[in-house]
Structure formats: structure tokens, C-alpha cells
Short mmCIF file of C-alpha atoms in Angstrom, two decimals:
data_model
loop_
_atom_site.label_atom_id
_atom_site.label_comp_id
_atom_site.label_asym_id
_atom_site.label_seq_id
_atom_site.Cartn_x
_atom_site.Cartn_y
_atom_site.Cartn_z
CA MET A 28 65.60 -225.64 106.54
CA ASN A 29 67.46 -223.90 103.73
CA SER A 30 67.94 -224.58 100.30
CA ALA A 31 71.70 -225.88 100.74
CA PHE A 32 69.72 -228.48 103.01
CA TYR A 33 67.46 -229.59 99.87
CA THR A 34 70.35 -229.31 97.28
CA ASN A 35 72.72 -231.71 99.29
CA SER A 36 69.79 -234.30 100.23
CA LEU A 37 68.68 -234.19 96.31
CA ARG A 38 72.46 -234.71 95.47
CA PHE A 39 72.99 -237.58 97.81
CA ILE A 40 70.21 -239.45 96.67
CA ILE A 41 70.91 -239.04 93.09
CA LEU A 42 74.36 -239.76 93.16
CA VAL A 43 73.46 -243.34 95.28
CA MET A 44 71.24 -243.97 92.62
CA VAL A 45 73.43 -243.21 89.78
CA GLN A 46 76.24 -245.03 91.66
CA VAL A 47 74.23 -248.33 92.20
CA LEU A 48 71.73 -248.60 89.04
CA ILE A 49 74.59 -247.49 86.40
CA CYS A 50 78.22 -246.99 87.58
CA ASN A 51 78.05 -250.09 89.35
CA HIS A 52 77.49 -252.26 86.08
CA ILE A 53 79.87 -250.48 83.66
CA ASN A 54 82.74 -252.87 84.14
CA PHE A 55 84.86 -251.41 81.59
CA LEU A 56 87.27 -253.89 79.95
CA GLY A 57 85.99 -256.19 82.59
CA TYR A 58 86.53 -254.51 85.88
CA ILE A 59 86.67 -250.62 85.75
CA ASN A 60 84.12 -248.91 87.31
CA PRO A 61 84.06 -245.17 88.44
CA TYR A 62 82.76 -244.05 91.63
CA PRO A 63 81.32 -240.70 91.00
CA TYR A 64 79.40 -240.71 94.35
CA ILE A 65 82.44 -238.80 95.79
CA LEU A 66 81.39 -235.67 94.17
CA PHE A 67 79.06 -235.29 97.13
CA ILE A 68 81.98 -235.15 99.59
CA ALA A 69 83.75 -233.00 96.99
CA LEU A 70 81.22 -230.61 96.47
CA TYR A 71 79.78 -230.16 100.26
CA PRO A 72 79.94 -226.72 101.55
CA ILE A 73 82.94 -225.78 102.86
CA LYS A 74 81.51 -223.40 105.89
CA ASN A 75 79.47 -226.14 107.36
CA ASN A 76 80.53 -228.19 110.29
CA ARG A 77 83.27 -230.90 109.32
CA MET A 78 81.71 -233.27 111.75
CA THR A 79 78.24 -233.28 109.79
CA LEU A 80 80.49 -233.88 106.47
CA MET A 81 82.29 -236.83 108.11
CA PHE A 82 78.89 -238.37 109.39
CA LEU A 83 77.31 -237.69 105.99
CA SER A 84 80.33 -239.52 104.03
CA PHE A 85 80.07 -242.39 106.27
CA LEU A 86 76.42 -242.43 105.47
CA ILE A 87 76.64 -242.47 101.78
CA GLY A 88 79.68 -244.93 101.86
CA LEU A 89 77.80 -247.31 103.98
CA THR A 90 74.85 -246.75 101.62
CA ILE A 91 76.88 -247.98 98.82
CA ASP A 92 78.39 -250.89 100.50
CA LEU A 93 74.75 -251.92 101.65
CA PHE A 94 74.01 -252.27 98.08
CA GLN A 95 77.35 -253.76 96.95
CA ASP A 96 77.96 -256.40 99.94
CA SER A 97 81.44 -254.88 100.39
CA GLY A 98 81.49 -254.65 104.17
CA GLY A 99 82.51 -251.26 105.04
CA ILE A 100 85.21 -250.21 102.50
CA HIS A 101 83.34 -247.43 100.75
CA ALA A 102 82.48 -246.08 104.28
CA ALA A 103 86.32 -246.27 105.42
CA ALA A 104 87.43 -244.70 101.91
CA SER A 105 84.70 -241.86 102.21
CA VAL A 106 85.09 -240.99 105.78
CA PHE A 107 88.87 -240.59 104.95
CA ILE A 108 88.81 -238.04 102.06
CA ALA A 109 86.00 -236.19 104.31
CA TYR A 110 88.75 -235.59 107.10
CA ALA A 111 91.44 -235.23 104.69
CA ARG A 112 89.65 -232.72 102.34
CA PRO A 113 90.84 -229.51 103.97
CA LEU A 114 94.41 -230.68 102.80
CA ALA A 115 93.31 -231.05 99.17
CA LEU A 116 91.56 -227.92 99.23
CA LYS A 117 94.67 -226.05 100.53
CA ASN A 118 96.64 -227.75 97.94
CA ALA A 119 94.29 -227.25 95.32
CA PHE A 120 93.12 -223.76 95.84
CA GLY A 121 95.83 -222.20 98.04
CA THR A 122 95.24 -218.69 99.55
CA LEU A 123 91.48 -218.91 98.20
CA TYR A 124 90.79 -221.44 100.93
CA GLU A 125 92.39 -219.86 103.67
CA TYR A 126 90.20 -216.71 103.15
CA GLN A 127 87.18 -219.10 102.88
CA THR A 128 85.99 -217.51 99.74
CA ILE A 129 85.72 -220.50 97.60
CA LYS A 130 82.91 -220.90 95.33
CA PHE A 131 83.05 -223.92 93.07
CA GLU A 132 81.40 -222.38 90.28
CA ASN A 133 83.90 -219.68 90.11
CA VAL A 134 87.26 -220.92 90.46
CA ASP A 135 89.15 -222.08 87.30
CA TYR A 136 89.22 -225.51 85.94
CA SER A 137 92.80 -226.36 86.73
CA SER A 138 92.42 -226.21 90.49
CA LYS A 139 89.05 -227.92 90.31
CA ILE A 140 90.73 -231.00 88.53
CA MET A 141 93.70 -230.82 90.65
CA TYR A 142 91.33 -231.07 93.63
CA ILE A 143 89.16 -233.64 92.33
CA THR A 144 92.14 -235.73 91.29
CA LEU A 145 93.73 -235.54 95.00
CA LEU A 146 90.33 -236.66 96.51
CA THR A 147 89.77 -239.60 94.01
CA ILE A 148 93.32 -240.90 94.25
CA ALA A 149 93.30 -240.96 97.97
CA HIS A 150 89.68 -242.50 97.74
CA HIS A 151 90.47 -245.15 95.34
CA VAL A 152 93.80 -246.26 97.03
CA ILE A 153 92.10 -247.08 100.32
CA LEU A 154 88.96 -248.40 98.72
CA PHE A 155 91.07 -251.15 96.81
CA SER A 156 93.36 -251.82 99.63
CA LEU A 157 90.51 -252.36 101.72
CA GLU A 158 88.62 -254.71 98.97
CA ILE A 159 91.47 -256.69 97.80
CA PHE A 160 92.79 -256.78 101.95
CA SER A 161 96.16 -258.30 100.96
CA ALA A 162 99.51 -256.81 101.02
CA THR A 163 100.86 -259.55 98.17
CA LYS A 164 98.60 -258.15 95.91
CA ILE A 165 99.85 -254.84 95.70
CA ILE A 166 100.28 -254.46 92.10
CA LEU A 167 96.75 -255.38 91.72
CA ILE A 168 95.44 -252.41 93.91
CA LEU A 169 97.48 -249.94 92.41
CA GLN A 170 96.39 -251.14 88.83
CA LYS A 171 92.74 -251.30 89.97
CA ALA A 172 93.06 -247.78 91.77
CA LEU A 173 94.89 -246.02 88.75
CA PHE A 174 92.30 -247.16 85.96
CA SER A 175 89.34 -246.57 88.18
CA SER A 176 90.71 -243.11 89.05
CA ILE A 177 91.10 -241.91 85.75
CA PHE A 178 87.41 -243.17 84.89
CA THR A 179 86.23 -241.42 88.04
CA ILE A 180 88.24 -237.98 87.52
CA LEU A 181 86.88 -237.97 83.91
CA LEU A 182 83.24 -238.49 84.93
CA CYS A 183 83.37 -236.15 87.78
CA ILE A 184 84.90 -233.25 85.49
CA ILE A 185 82.32 -234.03 82.85
CA SER A 186 79.39 -233.88 85.35
CA LEU A 187 80.60 -230.62 86.91
CA ILE A 188 80.92 -229.11 83.51
CA ILE A 189 77.42 -230.22 82.56
CA PHE A 190 75.35 -229.68 86.01
CA GLY A 191 77.94 -226.82 87.34
CA LYS A 192 75.71 -223.94 85.75
CA LYS A 193 72.51 -224.93 87.17
CA THR A 194 73.33 -225.21 90.81
CA LYS A 195 74.42 -221.68 91.35
CA MET B 11 90.12 -234.57 134.41
CA GLN B 12 89.80 -230.93 133.16
CA GLN B 13 92.62 -231.83 130.91
CA ILE B 14 91.14 -234.97 129.34
CA ILE B 15 87.99 -233.22 128.83
CA ASN B 16 89.70 -230.20 127.08
CA PHE B 17 91.96 -232.81 125.05
CA ILE B 18 88.46 -234.38 123.79
CA ILE B 19 86.98 -230.99 122.97
CA ARG B 20 89.97 -229.82 121.12
CA ASN B 21 90.70 -233.03 118.99
CA LYS B 22 86.80 -234.10 118.55
CA THR B 23 87.16 -234.05 115.03
CA PHE B 24 90.06 -236.64 114.68
CA LEU B 25 88.41 -238.74 117.25
CA PHE B 26 85.10 -238.68 115.61
CA PHE B 27 86.94 -239.58 112.62
CA LEU B 28 88.88 -242.27 114.06
CA LEU B 29 85.68 -243.61 115.64
CA LEU B 30 83.86 -243.87 111.98
CA PHE B 31 87.05 -244.93 110.40
CA SER B 32 87.42 -248.02 112.97
CA ILE B 33 83.47 -248.85 112.55
CA SER B 34 83.93 -248.92 108.85
CA ILE B 35 87.31 -251.29 109.08
CA LEU B 36 85.36 -253.49 111.55
CA PHE B 37 82.39 -254.46 109.02
CA THR B 38 85.26 -254.75 106.27
CA ILE B 39 87.21 -257.22 108.24
CA GLN B 40 83.99 -258.89 109.24
CA SER B 41 82.69 -258.94 105.15
CA HIS B 42 86.50 -260.69 104.58
CA SER B 43 85.45 -263.70 107.17
CA TYR B 44 83.28 -266.39 105.95
CA HIS B 45 79.71 -266.16 107.16
CA LYS B 46 80.25 -263.14 109.43
CA SER B 47 79.02 -260.08 107.81
CA LYS B 48 76.13 -259.49 110.06
CA PHE B 49 75.03 -255.98 109.60
CA ILE B 50 75.73 -254.95 106.18
CA ASN B 51 74.29 -256.81 103.53
CA SER B 52 72.22 -256.61 100.53
CA ALA B 53 69.50 -259.05 101.44
CA ASN B 54 67.23 -256.58 103.08
CA PHE B 55 63.78 -254.51 102.01
CA LEU B 56 65.48 -251.55 100.70
CA THR B 57 68.50 -252.92 98.53
CA GLY B 58 66.62 -256.24 97.48
CA GLY B 59 63.48 -253.85 96.62
CA VAL B 60 65.58 -251.57 94.57
CA TYR B 61 67.54 -254.10 92.38
CA ASN B 62 64.28 -256.22 91.97
CA SER B 63 62.67 -253.38 90.27
CA LEU B 64 65.90 -252.80 88.33
CA ASN B 65 66.01 -256.43 87.37
CA SER B 66 62.29 -256.45 86.28
CA ILE B 67 63.59 -253.84 83.46
CA SER B 68 66.84 -255.30 82.54
CA GLU B 69 65.57 -259.11 82.35
CA TYR B 70 63.91 -258.30 79.07
CA PHE B 71 67.15 -257.36 77.46
CA ASN B 72 68.08 -261.03 78.14
CA LEU B 73 64.95 -262.52 77.32
CA LYS B 74 65.35 -264.64 74.04
CA TYR B 75 68.97 -265.92 75.10
CA GLN B 76 67.56 -267.32 78.58
CA ASN B 77 64.86 -268.62 76.92
CA ASP B 78 67.09 -270.67 74.85
CA LEU B 79 68.83 -271.74 77.51
CA LEU B 80 65.83 -273.54 79.38
CA VAL B 81 64.46 -275.01 76.34
CA GLU B 82 67.90 -276.48 75.81
CA GLU B 83 67.54 -277.89 79.27
CA ASN B 84 63.93 -278.94 78.80
CA ASN B 85 64.96 -280.89 75.78
CA ARG B 86 67.79 -282.49 77.66
CA LEU B 87 65.58 -283.41 80.50
CA LYS B 88 62.86 -284.86 78.10
CA SER B 89 65.48 -286.99 76.29
CA LEU B 90 66.64 -288.43 79.47
CA LEU B 91 63.15 -289.21 80.70
CA TYR B 92 61.85 -290.82 77.66
CA ASN B 93 64.69 -292.78 77.03
CA SER B 94 65.83 -294.07 80.39
CA GLU B 95 65.78 -298.39 80.67
CA SER B 96 63.89 -298.34 83.91
CA GLN B 97 60.43 -297.01 83.93
CA ILE B 98 59.60 -295.52 87.04
CA ASP B 99 56.07 -296.58 88.41
CA SER B 100 54.74 -293.50 89.73
CA VAL B 101 52.10 -295.24 91.47
CA PHE B 102 54.42 -297.16 93.76
CA THR B 103 57.06 -294.60 94.54
CA ASP B 104 56.90 -293.21 97.84
CA SER B 105 57.60 -289.59 97.12
CA ILE B 106 57.84 -288.40 100.69
CA LYS B 107 60.35 -290.96 101.99
CA ASN B 108 63.19 -290.79 99.39
CA VAL B 109 63.66 -287.18 98.71
CA LEU B 110 67.21 -286.28 99.25
CA TYR B 111 67.53 -282.97 97.60
CA LYS B 112 64.65 -280.49 97.40
CA PHE B 113 65.22 -277.87 94.49
CA THR B 114 63.89 -274.33 94.19
CA ALA B 115 63.74 -272.27 91.27
CA ALA B 116 64.96 -268.35 91.58
CA ASN B 117 66.16 -265.50 89.61
CA ILE B 118 69.42 -263.87 90.22
CA ILE B 119 68.66 -259.97 90.45
CA ARG B 120 72.10 -258.94 91.15
CA ASN B 121 75.20 -260.34 89.69
CA THR B 122 78.87 -259.31 90.46
CA TYR B 123 82.36 -260.55 89.10
CA THR B 124 84.56 -257.65 89.24
CA SER B 125 85.59 -257.50 93.05
CA THR B 126 87.47 -259.91 94.63
CA ASP B 127 84.79 -260.93 96.96
CA ASN B 128 81.73 -261.44 94.64
CA ILE B 129 78.18 -261.84 95.91
CA LEU B 130 75.16 -262.32 94.11
CA LEU B 131 71.49 -261.63 95.32
CA ILE B 132 68.34 -263.48 94.41
CA ASN B 133 64.85 -263.48 94.77
CA LYS B 134 63.82 -266.04 97.03
CA GLY B 135 64.06 -265.73 100.79
CA GLU B 136 63.15 -267.15 104.15
CA LYS B 137 59.51 -266.98 103.00
CA ASP B 138 60.50 -269.65 100.54
CA SER B 139 62.10 -271.77 103.32
CA ILE B 140 65.73 -270.95 101.61
CA GLN B 141 68.38 -270.69 104.79
CA GLN B 142 72.19 -270.45 105.12
CA ASP B 143 74.52 -272.95 103.46
CA PHE B 144 72.26 -274.18 100.64
CA GLY B 145 73.51 -274.58 97.31
CA VAL B 146 72.98 -272.73 94.17
CA ILE B 147 73.72 -274.04 90.56
CA THR B 148 72.32 -273.65 87.40
CA ASN B 149 71.57 -276.17 84.35
CA LEU B 150 75.32 -275.73 83.46
CA GLY B 151 77.01 -276.06 86.97
CA ILE B 152 77.57 -274.62 90.28
CA VAL B 153 77.07 -270.86 91.19
CA GLY B 154 77.68 -270.48 95.08
CA ILE B 155 76.36 -271.07 98.43
CA ILE B 156 73.57 -269.16 100.29
CA ASP B 157 75.03 -266.52 102.76
CA HIS B 158 72.35 -264.33 104.29
CA THR B 159 68.75 -264.28 104.09
CA SER B 160 66.07 -262.02 104.64
CA LYS B 161 62.13 -262.43 104.15
CA ASN B 162 61.92 -262.09 100.50
CA TYR B 163 65.94 -262.14 99.37
CA ALA B 164 69.13 -264.01 100.07
CA THR B 165 72.70 -263.28 99.32
CA THR B 166 75.03 -265.94 97.80
CA ILE B 167 78.66 -266.44 97.95
CA SER B 168 79.72 -266.92 94.47
CA VAL B 169 82.20 -269.40 93.31
CA LEU B 170 84.29 -266.04 92.30
CA ASN B 171 84.83 -265.25 95.78
CA THR B 172 88.35 -265.55 97.63
CA THR B 173 86.63 -267.07 100.97
CA SER B 174 84.43 -269.51 99.10
CA LYS B 175 85.85 -272.93 99.45
CA ILE B 176 83.91 -275.84 97.83
CA SER B 177 84.80 -279.56 97.84
CA ALA B 178 85.28 -280.82 94.17
CA GLN B 179 87.11 -283.71 92.17
CA LEU B 180 88.18 -285.36 89.16
CA LYS B 181 84.86 -286.95 87.34
CA LYS B 182 87.05 -290.21 86.19
CA SER B 183 89.02 -290.60 89.21
CA ASN B 184 87.59 -289.52 92.76
CA HIS B 185 90.81 -287.50 93.88
CA PHE B 186 89.37 -284.39 95.28
CA GLY B 187 90.34 -281.05 96.26
CA THR B 188 89.13 -277.53 97.12
CA LEU B 189 87.44 -275.33 94.49
CA THR B 190 88.68 -271.45 95.09
CA TRP B 191 89.29 -268.20 93.27
CA ASN B 192 92.50 -266.12 93.05
CA GLY B 193 90.57 -263.08 92.21
CA LYS B 194 91.57 -262.61 88.71
CA ASP B 195 89.61 -264.03 85.88
CA PRO B 196 85.95 -264.71 86.25
CA ALA B 197 86.29 -267.59 83.56
CA LEU B 198 88.84 -269.55 85.60
CA ALA B 199 88.55 -271.14 89.16
CA GLN B 200 91.24 -272.92 90.94
CA LEU B 201 91.06 -276.51 92.22
CA ILE B 202 93.75 -276.86 94.96
CA ASP B 203 94.77 -279.95 96.98
CA ILE B 204 94.51 -282.32 94.16
CA PRO B 205 97.11 -285.13 95.00
CA LYS B 206 100.45 -285.39 92.86
CA ILE B 207 99.30 -289.06 91.94
CA ALA B 208 95.74 -288.13 90.42
CA PRO B 209 95.98 -288.57 86.78
CA VAL B 210 95.23 -284.80 85.43
CA ILE B 211 94.99 -283.94 81.73
CA LYS B 212 93.68 -280.99 80.18
CA GLY B 213 90.09 -281.18 79.23
CA ASP B 214 88.90 -283.46 82.09
CA THR B 215 85.87 -282.64 83.87
CA ILE B 216 85.46 -281.65 87.35
CA VAL B 217 82.71 -282.13 89.28
CA THR B 218 81.48 -281.52 93.15
CA SER B 219 82.42 -284.34 95.24
CA GLY B 220 79.32 -284.78 97.45
CA ARG B 221 81.62 -284.67 100.54
CA SER B 222 80.06 -281.44 101.98
CA SER B 223 76.30 -281.35 102.84
CA ILE B 224 75.79 -278.47 100.45
CA PHE B 225 76.01 -279.81 97.10
CA PRO B 226 74.95 -283.30 95.77
CA GLU B 227 77.76 -285.55 94.18
CA GLY B 228 78.33 -284.98 90.34
CA ILE B 229 77.18 -281.35 89.64
CA PRO B 230 79.30 -280.09 86.76
CA VAL B 231 81.96 -277.54 87.78
CA GLY B 232 84.20 -276.74 84.89
CA THR B 233 87.08 -278.39 82.74
CA VAL B 234 90.83 -278.62 83.25
CA ASP B 235 92.38 -275.68 81.70
CA ASN B 236 95.76 -275.65 82.96
CA PHE B 237 97.53 -277.25 85.63
CA LYS B 238 100.95 -277.21 87.66
CA LEU B 239 102.34 -278.45 90.81
CA ASP B 240 102.10 -276.21 93.95
CA LEU B 241 105.09 -274.65 95.84
CA ALA B 242 105.70 -277.98 97.80
CA GLU B 243 104.94 -279.99 94.70
CA ASN B 244 102.92 -282.55 96.56
CA TYR B 245 99.61 -281.22 95.15
CA TYR B 246 98.41 -280.00 91.82
CA GLU B 247 97.08 -276.26 91.28
CA ILE B 248 94.37 -276.79 88.38
CA ASP B 249 92.70 -273.80 86.43
CA VAL B 250 89.27 -274.88 86.06
CA LYS B 251 87.32 -273.42 83.43
CA LEU B 252 83.99 -272.92 84.55
CA PHE B 253 80.65 -273.89 82.56
CA ASN B 254 78.63 -271.41 83.83
CA ASP B 255 79.19 -268.08 82.23
CA MET B 256 79.41 -266.13 85.66
CA THR B 257 78.97 -262.71 84.02
CA ASN B 258 75.77 -263.96 82.43
CA LEU B 259 73.38 -265.57 85.16
CA GLU B 260 69.51 -265.31 85.33
CA HIS B 261 67.94 -268.54 86.23
CA VAL B 262 69.20 -270.74 88.90
CA TYR B 263 68.00 -273.52 91.50
CA ILE B 264 68.61 -273.72 94.72
CA ILE B 265 69.43 -277.08 96.42
CA GLU B 266 68.26 -278.15 100.09
CA ASN B 267 69.76 -281.19 101.30
CA VAL B 268 66.98 -282.62 103.53
CA ASP B 269 69.69 -284.45 105.67
CA ALA B 270 72.18 -281.61 106.13
CA LYS B 271 71.21 -280.87 109.81
CA GLU B 272 71.72 -284.52 110.70
CA ILE B 273 75.28 -284.91 108.92
CA ASN B 274 76.32 -281.53 110.50
CA ASN B 275 75.21 -282.65 113.89
CA LEU B 276 77.09 -285.51 113.47
CA ILE B 277 80.21 -283.95 112.54
CA ASN B 278 80.07 -281.62 115.37
CA GLU B 279 79.96 -284.23 117.86
CA ASN B 280 83.15 -285.70 117.07
#
């Protein structure tokens, strides 16, 4: 068991706790909540096995669902972005990704923001489509996804700036 | 055969994704149908424990407001008790035979009102003989219906849940309909299927109808905020302003209908 294992386990527990105890109760303007737990999926080491990442994403989503009584919506959205992560990596980091040399601490902020934005929007659109589960309310789905995305992206970037140095 | 195995090995990531994704979708679909989400609910040891300890801290912030509410309710009950015409002689009443509804006090340890299917968690469970389909109210009005129970906790389908359907009626005229929620405003629920002939006026009181075995008749729900005819123009669709502030709940009462089993057995036989 190496240090990466401990870092990721700790990150898993802390992010679930932050999500469940704080972020689910913000209700900004009545209904807007951030979902910063997707940082776990975003920051998971790139060289590790994709199947492990997908399983861990499923687990973190299911844990959030358990707390929220929301069936499997977080699990589904998390598994999806875990599967689609290479696509987001390629779009955001370009050639850096193809040579497998990305260190999240070293890349510049513009590509980091791009990467987080892609993952967040994909996650939130699936999350709210499954939560509302009705094609007639598509406006409500997009509205919720958009506003929550802005909140989540801001929170993710801020926590990356604050905690980024220490995890090196 | 070799080719099938090769195919599986080649696409193992995608197949694994499909597997996990379909499991999640299955859970989601289950959670959208009434009373069917068997596996994923927060009435368990882990989530109940976490929410309970969180609530034991956060309840202090609301203490004054909740105390005021309880004093107000005590005050109302006292005035009912001492002003009632018929004095009940406690010596001659048979306290066993005439109990129709049993009440249990409980606390809400997790409240949600932002999603479209809101579920509350309360700190009483099977240990306090709470079971599925018991009603949950406050002194102001209805809150929801018990869904899942564990040893110490129970989840409640809130009135603010798109799958919730509660029978309610106009207080003055017995015309009854179904109380639902459209997922938008946590202060407004929708009462549908009220016949066009019913005399509806803004400000009318809506109460539970007592037509189901869950709630007794006459528990307050809310007042008529707005109403219009539905698409077919045969029934009213009424926006009901709930008496309860669903965003600020703490002390609730769980109602058990003692005859519920008998009533449901009779209905199922037909």
C-alpha cells in the first residue's frame, strides 16, 4: 500500500463528508447546490487502471445516493464521467495527455478549468436528467444543471488553488 | 468461442461501464416508483448515525423557534381542554377500546426540499413500532408518509415528492381530490381532481379526507392560493399554500391507524 492509496482513500472520505454534511444543505437561491465530490474522479491518478477508477466512482456516487435517498443518480453520473474522462483529458490537455506526463500540479490553470468544466457539465446534465426523469421538464433540467455547474466549477477551482500545493 | 472471449477482453472497460451504469439506472428507476427503492435508502445504521449526530449539533440553532412552536401548541391544547363542554370522566372511559389512532413523537434529522423527490429521515424506527404507510404530521399540518424503516430510523416520503399522492378535500364541502406536487415551489402543493361543481374560493382551507387508512379526517393541509380548470375542463387544479413551512421542520408526530390492516385487507379482497 503506497501513499497514493492513502491520499485517495482520505480524499474519498473527506469529499463524501463535505458533500453530505455541508454542500447538500447550501440551497443557494432555493435549489442550487454544488457537487464538489467529482474532484475525486477528476484528480484520480491517470496512470492507474480505468476499471478501478470506474468502480471507485460507482462507489462514491452510491455513497452519496445512500445519504440523499436518490436511488442511483449520482452513481450513474459518476460512472459516466469516469468512463468519459480520457476524452475530457484529451480535449483539455492535448498532447500532454498522449505522452502520459500530466501532473495536475504543473499544468496551467486554463486547461485545468477546461478539464473541470467538461467533467462537471457532463456530470450535472446526467444527474439532473435522471433526478427529474421527465422529458417534458427539459428546461428545468438544463436550468438546474447550468446553475449548479457554475457553483461546482467555482468551488472545485477554489479548492484546487487552496489545497493544490499540499498534495504534491 | 475464442472470438467471443476476445471480444469481451478487448471491450472489458466498456462492458464494465455498461454494467455499472445499468445498475445505477436500475436503482434510479426503482427510486422513482412509489415504495420500491429497496436497497438504497438512508434509513440504515451508517447514514442514520451520521445525520443523527449532525442533527444533535444543528438543532441548537433552531431551539428558540421550536420551543415557541411547542409552547404555542400546548397553549392551544390547554385552551381546548379546559373550555370543552363535555367533561370526560377519566374513571369510566375505556382507554383500550376506543383508540383509533396512536401517536408517536419524533424528530426530523434530515430535511430536503430542493429535489423533485424529497425524502425526510426521522429518528424513530421499528424499535418504536413504526411501519410503512404510517402518516407523519406536525401541529400545523401534514408532512408525509413513512416509506422505509430500519431499527432506529425511518424515511418519509414528503408531501414535496412527485410520487406522493394523498387524499384531501375542501373543509367546507367534502369534495375530495388528490394532493400532489409539481416539483417547483416548496410552499405550494397541487390538489387535483376536484370536480368543477365544487365551490372553490381563494383562501378556503384544505384538510385530509380520511378516505385512506393513513391520515384521520380533518388534518389541516393548507389554503387555496390559486385555482384553474385542468386541460379537460372537468376538474379544478388547485395550488395549495401549505400550512407547514416544509423548509423548517423539527418536531413531528407519527400517526398509526390501529385499524389500517383490517381496512386494507377488506379493500384487497374486493
